[in-house]
PDB file of C-alpha atoms in Angstrom:
ATOM      1  CA  MET A 148     -20.081-118.108-106.820  1.00  0.00           C
ATOM      2  CA  GLY A 149     -18.572-115.746-109.348  1.00  0.00           C
ATOM      3  CA  GLU A 150     -21.867-113.862-109.709  1.00  0.00           C
ATOM      4  CA  VAL A 151     -22.137-113.320-105.941  1.00  0.00           C
ATOM      5  CA  GLN A 152     -18.613-111.919-105.766  1.00  0.00           C
ATOM      6  CA  GLU A 153     -19.266-109.593-108.683  1.00  0.00           C
ATOM      7  CA  PHE A 154     -22.480-108.320-107.107  1.00  0.00           C
ATOM      8  CA  ALA A 155     -20.686-107.649-103.818  1.00  0.00           C
ATOM      9  CA  ALA A 156     -17.949-105.742-105.594  1.00  0.00           C
ATOM     10  CA  ASN A 157     -20.484-103.619-107.460  1.00  0.00           C
ATOM     11  CA  GLY A 158     -22.398-102.978-104.251  1.00  0.00           C
ATOM     12  CA  ASN A 159     -19.298-101.751-102.474  1.00  0.00           C
ATOM     13  CA  GLY A 160     -18.479 -99.562-105.448  1.00  0.00           C
ATOM     14  CA  ARG A 161     -21.860 -97.860-105.305  1.00  0.00           C
ATOM     15  CA  GLU A 162     -21.549 -97.246-101.583  1.00  0.00           C
ATOM     16  CA  ASN A 163     -18.079 -95.755-101.877  1.00  0.00           C
ATOM     17  CA  SER A 164     -19.199 -93.588-104.789  1.00  0.00           C
ATOM     18  CA  SER A 165     -22.077 -92.228-102.733  1.00  0.00           C
ATOM     19  CA  ASP A 166     -19.761 -91.391 -99.844  1.00  0.00           C
ATOM     20  CA  GLN A 167     -17.379 -89.630-102.209  1.00  0.00           C
ATOM     21  CA  ASN A 168     -20.146 -87.571-103.779  1.00  0.00           C
ATOM     22  CA  ARG A 169     -21.231 -86.349-100.351  1.00  0.00           C
ATOM     23  CA  SER A 170     -17.655 -85.322 -99.541  1.00  0.00           C
ATOM     24  CA  PHE A 171     -17.487 -83.225-102.717  1.00  0.00           C
ATOM     25  CA  VAL A 172     -20.177 -80.800-101.519  1.00  0.00           C
ATOM     26  CA  LEU A 173     -18.625 -77.599-100.173  1.00  0.00           C
ATOM     27  CA  ASP A 174     -20.657 -75.463 -97.775  1.00  0.00           C
ATOM     28  CA  ILE A 175     -20.053 -71.755 -98.339  1.00  0.00           C
ATOM     29  CA  TYR A 176     -21.473 -68.745 -96.514  1.00  0.00           C
ATOM     30  CA  PRO A 177     -22.340 -65.247 -97.761  1.00  0.00           C
ATOM     31  CA  LEU A 178     -19.593 -62.642 -97.640  1.00  0.00           C
ATOM     32  CA  SER A 179     -21.940 -60.531 -95.506  1.00  0.00           C
ATOM     33  CA  SER A 180     -21.565 -63.102 -92.709  1.00  0.00           C
ATOM     34  CA  TYR A 181     -18.020 -61.942 -92.030  1.00  0.00           C
ATOM     35  CA  TYR A 182     -16.514 -58.887 -90.337  1.00  0.00           C
ATOM     36  CA  PHE A 183     -13.471 -57.125 -91.795  1.00  0.00           C
ATOM     37  CA  GLY A 184     -11.056 -54.912 -89.888  1.00  0.00           C
ATOM     38  CA  SER A 185      -7.446 -53.726 -90.148  1.00  0.00           C
ATOM     39  CA  LYS A 186      -4.234 -53.870 -88.126  1.00  0.00           C
ATOM     40  CA  GLU A 187      -0.666 -52.628 -88.353  1.00  0.00           C
ATOM     41  CA  ALA A 188       1.092 -53.120 -91.675  1.00  0.00           C
ATOM     42  CA  LEU A 189       3.363 -56.107 -92.200  1.00  0.00           C
ATOM     43  CA  PRO A 190       6.927 -55.390 -93.351  1.00  0.00           C
ATOM     44  CA  PHE A 191       7.730 -56.257 -96.966  1.00  0.00           C
ATOM     45  CA  LYS A 192      11.097 -56.952 -98.509  1.00  0.00           C
ATOM     46  CA  ASP A 193      11.553 -54.325-101.216  1.00  0.00           C
ATOM     47  CA  GLU A 194      13.915 -56.254-103.476  1.00  0.00           C
ATOM     48  CA  THR A 195      14.731 -56.754-107.127  1.00  0.00           C
ATOM     49  CA  LEU A 196      14.364 -60.096-108.903  1.00  0.00           C
ATOM     50  CA  ALA A 197      18.119 -60.604-108.600  1.00  0.00           C
ATOM     51  CA  ASP A 198      17.926 -59.951-104.843  1.00  0.00           C
ATOM     52  CA  ARG A 199      15.079 -62.450-104.502  1.00  0.00           C
ATOM     53  CA  VAL A 200      16.975 -65.134-106.417  1.00  0.00           C
ATOM     54  CA  GLN A 201      20.052 -64.587-104.255  1.00  0.00           C
ATOM     55  CA  ARG A 202      17.953 -64.817-101.090  1.00  0.00           C
ATOM     56  CA  MET A 203      16.376 -68.059-102.317  1.00  0.00           C
ATOM     57  CA  LYS A 204      19.822 -69.496-103.040  1.00  0.00           C
ATOM     58  CA  SER A 205      21.013 -68.602 -99.541  1.00  0.00           C
ATOM     59  CA  ASN A 206      17.915 -70.114 -97.924  1.00  0.00           C
ATOM     60  CA  TYR A 207      18.256 -73.254-100.042  1.00  0.00           C
ATOM     61  CA  ALA A 208      21.887 -73.660 -99.024  1.00  0.00           C
ATOM     62  CA  ALA A 209      20.906 -73.344 -95.351  1.00  0.00           C
ATOM     63  CA  HIS A 210      17.591 -75.234 -95.239  1.00  0.00           C
ATOM     64  CA  GLY A 211      17.080 -77.088 -98.524  1.00  0.00           C
ATOM     65  CA  LEU A 212      13.754 -77.170-100.370  1.00  0.00           C
ATOM     66  CA  ARG A 213      11.579 -74.126 -99.721  1.00  0.00           C
ATOM     67  CA  THR A 214       7.970 -75.154 -98.988  1.00  0.00           C
ATOM     68  CA  CYS A 215       5.052 -72.731 -99.146  1.00  0.00           C
ATOM     69  CA  VAL A 216       1.479 -73.419 -98.092  1.00  0.00           C
ATOM     70  CA  GLU A 217      -1.489 -71.399 -99.336  1.00  0.00           C
ATOM     71  CA  ALA A 218      -5.192 -71.371 -98.515  1.00  0.00           C
ATOM     72  CA  VAL A 219      -8.093 -71.700-100.942  1.00  0.00           C
ATOM     73  CA  VAL A 220     -11.014 -69.977 -99.167  1.00  0.00           C
ATOM     74  CA  VAL A 221     -14.391 -69.670-100.890  1.00  0.00           C
ATOM     75  CA  VAL A 222     -17.361 -67.461 -99.966  1.00  0.00           C
ATOM     76  CA  GLU A 223     -20.657 -66.613-101.657  1.00  0.00           C
ATOM     77  CA  LEU A 224     -21.545 -63.268-103.212  1.00  0.00           C
ATOM     78  CA  PHE A 225     -24.388 -62.654-105.686  1.00  0.00           C
ATOM     79  CA  LYS A 226     -25.127 -66.416-105.664  1.00  0.00           C
ATOM     80  CA  HIS A 227     -21.689 -67.121-107.092  1.00  0.00           C
ATOM     81  CA  PRO A 228     -18.571 -68.635-105.457  1.00  0.00           C
ATOM     82  CA  HIS A 229     -15.803 -66.110-104.831  1.00  0.00           C
ATOM     83  CA  LEU A 230     -12.184 -66.746-103.882  1.00  0.00           C
ATOM     84  CA  LEU A 231     -10.557 -64.708-101.101  1.00  0.00           C
ATOM     85  CA  LEU A 232      -7.305 -63.126-102.295  1.00  0.00           C
ATOM     86  CA  LEU A 233      -4.822 -60.740-100.736  1.00  0.00           C
ATOM     87  CA  GLN A 234      -3.715 -57.815-102.881  1.00  0.00           C
ATOM     88  CA  VAL A 235      -0.285 -56.306-102.245  1.00  0.00           C
ATOM     89  CA  ARG A 236       0.813 -52.894-103.553  1.00  0.00           C
ATOM     90  CA  ASN A 237      -2.480 -52.625-105.475  1.00  0.00           C
ATOM     91  CA  SER A 238      -1.118 -54.961-108.137  1.00  0.00           C
ATOM     92  CA  ILE A 239       0.029 -58.356-106.871  1.00  0.00           C
ATOM     93  CA  PHE A 240      -2.587 -60.988-105.978  1.00  0.00           C
ATOM     94  CA  LYS A 241      -1.779 -63.752-103.514  1.00  0.00           C
ATOM     95  CA  LEU A 242      -3.531 -66.620-101.802  1.00  0.00           C
ATOM     96  CA  PRO A 243      -3.304 -66.292 -98.005  1.00  0.00           C
ATOM     97  CA  GLY A 244      -0.340 -68.281 -96.711  1.00  0.00           C
ATOM     98  CA  GLY A 245       3.414 -68.268 -96.935  1.00  0.00           C
ATOM     99  CA  ARG A 246       6.659 -70.134 -96.317  1.00  0.00           C
ATOM    100  CA  LEU A 247       7.024 -72.853 -93.705  1.00  0.00           C
ATOM    101  CA  ARG A 248       9.604 -72.649 -90.966  1.00  0.00           C
ATOM    102  CA  PRO A 249      12.229 -75.447 -90.852  1.00  0.00           C
ATOM    103  CA  GLY A 250      10.606 -78.569 -89.374  1.00  0.00           C
ATOM    104  CA  GLU A 251       7.103 -77.057 -89.349  1.00  0.00           C
ATOM    105  CA  SER A 252       4.207 -79.180 -90.611  1.00  0.00           C
ATOM    106  CA  ASP A 253       2.023 -78.069 -93.522  1.00  0.00           C
ATOM    107  CA  ILE A 254      -1.093 -77.694 -91.371  1.00  0.00           C
ATOM    108  CA  ASP A 255       0.567 -75.885 -88.469  1.00  0.00           C
ATOM    109  CA  GLY A 256       2.415 -73.570 -90.818  1.00  0.00           C
ATOM    110  CA  LEU A 257      -0.699 -72.669 -92.782  1.00  0.00           C
ATOM    111  CA  LYS A 258      -2.662 -71.967 -89.605  1.00  0.00           C
ATOM    112  CA  ARG A 259       0.160 -69.719 -88.375  1.00  0.00           C
ATOM    113  CA  LYS A 260       0.284 -67.816 -91.660  1.00  0.00           C
ATOM    114  CA  LEU A 261      -3.494 -67.400 -91.795  1.00  0.00           C
ATOM    115  CA  SER A 262      -3.521 -66.034 -88.256  1.00  0.00           C
ATOM    116  CA  ARG A 263      -0.638 -63.669 -89.039  1.00  0.00           C
ATOM    117  CA  LYS A 264      -2.334 -62.214 -92.110  1.00  0.00           C
ATOM    118  CA  LEU A 265      -6.033 -62.555 -91.324  1.00  0.00           C
ATOM    119  CA  SER A 266      -6.317 -62.417 -87.517  1.00  0.00           C
ATOM    120  CA  VAL A 267      -5.455 -59.983 -84.740  1.00  0.00           C
ATOM    121  CA  ASN A 268      -2.078 -61.633 -84.130  1.00  0.00           C
ATOM    122  CA  GLU A 269      -0.017 -64.670 -85.088  1.00  0.00           C
ATOM    123  CA  ASN A 270      -1.437 -66.653 -82.173  1.00  0.00           C
ATOM    124  CA  GLY A 271      -4.844 -66.393 -83.815  1.00  0.00           C
ATOM    125  CA  ASP A 272      -6.496 -64.964 -80.697  1.00  0.00           C
ATOM    126  CA  GLY A 273      -8.051 -68.366 -80.003  1.00  0.00           C
ATOM    127  CA  ILE A 274      -9.242 -68.845 -83.607  1.00  0.00           C
ATOM    128  CA  ASP A 275      -8.790 -72.230 -85.212  1.00  0.00           C
ATOM    129  CA  TRP A 276      -8.664 -72.768 -88.951  1.00  0.00           C
ATOM    130  CA  GLU A 277     -10.275 -75.833 -90.540  1.00  0.00           C
ATOM    131  CA  VAL A 278      -7.636 -76.939 -93.021  1.00  0.00           C
ATOM    132  CA  GLY A 279      -8.939 -79.591 -95.391  1.00  0.00           C
ATOM    133  CA  GLU A 280      -7.465 -81.555 -98.262  1.00  0.00           C
ATOM    134  CA  CYS A 281      -4.483 -80.611-100.378  1.00  0.00           C
ATOM    135  CA  LEU A 282      -5.909 -79.518-103.731  1.00  0.00           C
ATOM    136  CA  GLY A 283      -2.682 -79.269-105.698  1.00  0.00           C
ATOM    137  CA  ILE A 284       1.106 -79.013-105.581  1.00  0.00           C
ATOM    138  CA  TRP A 285       3.282 -76.736-107.714  1.00  0.00           C
ATOM    139  CA  TRP A 286       7.035 -77.081-108.163  1.00  0.00           C
ATOM    140  CA  LYS A 287       9.881 -74.755-109.076  1.00  0.00           C
ATOM    141  CA  PRO A 288      12.707 -76.815-110.621  1.00  0.00           C
ATOM    142  CA  ASP A 289      15.208 -73.945-110.491  1.00  0.00           C
ATOM    143  CA  PHE A 290      15.583 -70.607-108.727  1.00  0.00           C
ATOM    144  CA  GLU A 291      14.561 -68.513-111.721  1.00  0.00           C
ATOM    145  CA  ALA A 292      12.070 -70.962-113.247  1.00  0.00           C
ATOM    146  CA  LEU A 293       8.296 -70.734-113.284  1.00  0.00           C
ATOM    147  CA  LEU A 294       6.127 -72.921-111.081  1.00  0.00           C
ATOM    148  CA  TYR A 295       4.784 -76.113-112.681  1.00  0.00           C
ATOM    149  CA  PRO A 296       1.861 -78.326-111.519  1.00  0.00           C
ATOM    150  CA  TYR A 297       4.096 -81.411-111.772  1.00  0.00           C
ATOM    151  CA  LEU A 298       7.656 -82.454-110.985  1.00  0.00           C
ATOM    152  CA  SER A 299       9.575 -83.742-113.971  1.00  0.00           C
ATOM    153  CA  PRO A 300      11.422 -87.028-113.283  1.00  0.00           C
ATOM    154  CA  ASN A 301      14.714 -85.492-114.424  1.00  0.00           C
ATOM    155  CA  VAL A 302      14.534 -82.816-111.686  1.00  0.00           C
ATOM    156  CA  LYS A 303      16.291 -84.361-108.710  1.00  0.00           C
ATOM    157  CA  LYS A 304      16.614 -81.258-106.514  1.00  0.00           C
ATOM    158  CA  PRO A 305      13.631 -78.894-106.921  1.00  0.00           C
ATOM    159  CA  LYS A 306      14.071 -75.518-105.286  1.00  0.00           C
ATOM    160  CA  GLU A 307      10.506 -74.710-104.199  1.00  0.00           C
ATOM    161  CA  CYS A 308       7.235 -76.500-103.532  1.00  0.00           C
ATOM    162  CA  THR A 309       3.879 -74.722-103.137  1.00  0.00           C
ATOM    163  CA  LYS A 310       0.918 -76.638-101.715  1.00  0.00           C
ATOM    164  CA  LEU A 311      -2.678 -75.416-101.946  1.00  0.00           C
ATOM    165  CA  PHE A 312      -5.086 -76.469 -99.194  1.00  0.00           C
ATOM    166  CA  LEU A 313      -8.839 -76.066 -99.006  1.00  0.00           C
ATOM    167  CA  VAL A 314      -9.760 -74.051 -95.895  1.00  0.00           C
ATOM    168  CA  LYS A 315     -13.403 -74.163 -94.839  1.00  0.00           C
ATOM    169  CA  LEU A 316     -14.874 -71.164 -93.068  1.00  0.00           C
ATOM    170  CA  PRO A 317     -17.397 -71.233 -90.237  1.00  0.00           C
ATOM    171  CA  GLU A 318     -20.650 -69.296 -90.412  1.00  0.00           C
ATOM    172  CA  SER A 319     -19.050 -66.193 -88.921  1.00  0.00           C
ATOM    173  CA  ARG A 320     -15.504 -64.905 -88.477  1.00  0.00           C
ATOM    174  CA  LYS A 321     -13.505 -61.700 -88.062  1.00  0.00           C
ATOM    175  CA  PHE A 322     -10.846 -61.028 -90.673  1.00  0.00           C
ATOM    176  CA  ILE A 323      -8.218 -58.543 -89.480  1.00  0.00           C
ATOM    177  CA  VAL A 324      -5.998 -57.586 -92.409  1.00  0.00           C
ATOM    178  CA  PRO A 325      -2.701 -55.614 -92.381  1.00  0.00           C
ATOM    179  CA  LYS A 326      -3.137 -52.018 -93.574  1.00  0.00           C
ATOM    180  CA  ASN A 327      -0.757 -52.517 -96.487  1.00  0.00           C
ATOM    181  CA  MET A 328      -2.870 -55.365 -97.884  1.00  0.00           C
ATOM    182  CA  LYS A 329      -6.393 -55.678 -99.244  1.00  0.00           C
ATOM    183  CA  LEU A 330      -8.582 -58.743 -98.816  1.00  0.00           C
ATOM    184  CA  LEU A 331     -10.712 -59.179-101.926  1.00  0.00           C
ATOM    185  CA  ALA A 332     -13.478 -61.589-102.892  1.00  0.00           C
ATOM    186  CA  VAL A 333     -13.031 -62.387-106.598  1.00  0.00           C
ATOM    187  CA  PRO A 334     -15.537 -64.480-108.595  1.00  0.00           C
ATOM    188  CA  LEU A 335     -14.192 -67.784-109.861  1.00  0.00           C
ATOM    189  CA  CYS A 336     -15.373 -66.974-113.381  1.00  0.00           C
ATOM    190  CA  GLN A 337     -13.094 -63.922-113.417  1.00  0.00           C
ATOM    191  CA  ILE A 338     -10.097 -65.889-112.149  1.00  0.00           C
ATOM    192  CA  HIS A 339     -10.444 -68.901-114.454  1.00  0.00           C
ATOM    193  CA  GLU A 340      -7.396 -69.071-116.776  1.00  0.00           C
ATOM    194  CA  ASN A 341      -6.752 -65.335-116.281  1.00  0.00           C
ATOM    195  CA  HIS A 342      -2.990 -65.829-116.107  1.00  0.00           C
ATOM    196  CA  MET A 343      -2.102 -62.250-116.960  1.00  0.00           C
ATOM    197  CA  THR A 344      -3.875 -60.804-113.914  1.00  0.00           C
ATOM    198  CA  TYR A 345      -3.662 -63.529-111.280  1.00  0.00           C
ATOM    199  CA  GLY A 346      -0.701 -65.689-112.293  1.00  0.00           C
ATOM    200  CA  GLN A 347      -0.562 -69.350-113.151  1.00  0.00           C
ATOM    201  CA  VAL A 348      -1.321 -70.779-109.696  1.00  0.00           C
ATOM    202  CA  ILE A 349      -4.353 -68.656-108.752  1.00  0.00           C
ATOM    203  CA  SER A 350      -5.843 -68.804-112.255  1.00  0.00           C
ATOM    204  CA  GLY A 351      -5.807 -72.604-111.992  1.00  0.00           C
ATOM    205  CA  VAL A 352      -7.783 -72.733-108.723  1.00  0.00           C
ATOM    206  CA  PRO A 353     -11.244 -72.925-110.397  1.00  0.00           C
ATOM    207  CA  GLN A 354     -10.137 -76.136-112.114  1.00  0.00           C
ATOM    208  CA  LEU A 355      -8.926 -77.572-108.803  1.00  0.00           C
ATOM    209  CA  LEU A 356     -12.364 -76.807-107.339  1.00  0.00           C
ATOM    210  CA  SER A 357     -14.280 -78.256-110.294  1.00  0.00           C
ATOM    211  CA  LYS A 358     -15.043 -81.529-108.476  1.00  0.00           C
ATOM    212  CA  PHE A 359     -17.017 -79.653-105.810  1.00  0.00           C
ATOM    213  CA  SER A 360     -20.621 -78.549-105.894  1.00  0.00           C
ATOM    214  CA  TYR A 361     -21.492 -75.563-103.696  1.00  0.00           C
ATOM    215  CA  ASN A 362     -24.094 -75.545-100.980  1.00  0.00           C
ATOM    216  CA  ILE A 363     -24.848 -71.895-100.244  1.00  0.00           C
ATOM    217  CA  ILE A 364     -25.967 -71.518 -96.634  1.00  0.00           C
ATOM    218  CA  GLU A 365     -27.954 -68.357 -96.097  1.00  0.00           C
ATOM    219  CA  SER A 366     -27.164 -66.444 -92.931  1.00  0.00           C
TER     220      SER A 366
END
């Protein structure tokens, strides 16, 4: 009886493992499959670090924990996976996304932000975004602190939470980017642990994607 139960458990384990392996294959399309255009510039807050900290304190007092959602979008170029990044002021690199509105869900907020920064308008012009799993969560324990990929048990009231979601692209799409931003495709090998250029969150994305194998679909 014990042997039968053990065999059944092992059988189920193999089946689940096979299903998981299939789910870890990420289909990516060539960069040439996509169209890129521009639209009116988005306004930016031109503020000092002290101004930003004061604004965060005011927002925290009014709404509590600040939650940001960002998209990890991968395309193929030269047979290598590339990450789509927005560049601001020719120096700052960001994942597409932004802050949630009070009461807004992670998925709805990310879709809104993607449409605002990568589509004709915030309504998305009928475009839907396929938001997949949450790849990682980063925390800011204090207003002036760095982001950490964990929340220490002694931090009872973190000030900011940033969630990274995998966003899968269809075979074709139009990206309409504000004129004061650039949309870049950067190879994962260049981003990996390059904290000085891309910051701690973006430079950690290749590790978050390490469980995936890439299926390049030729257009």
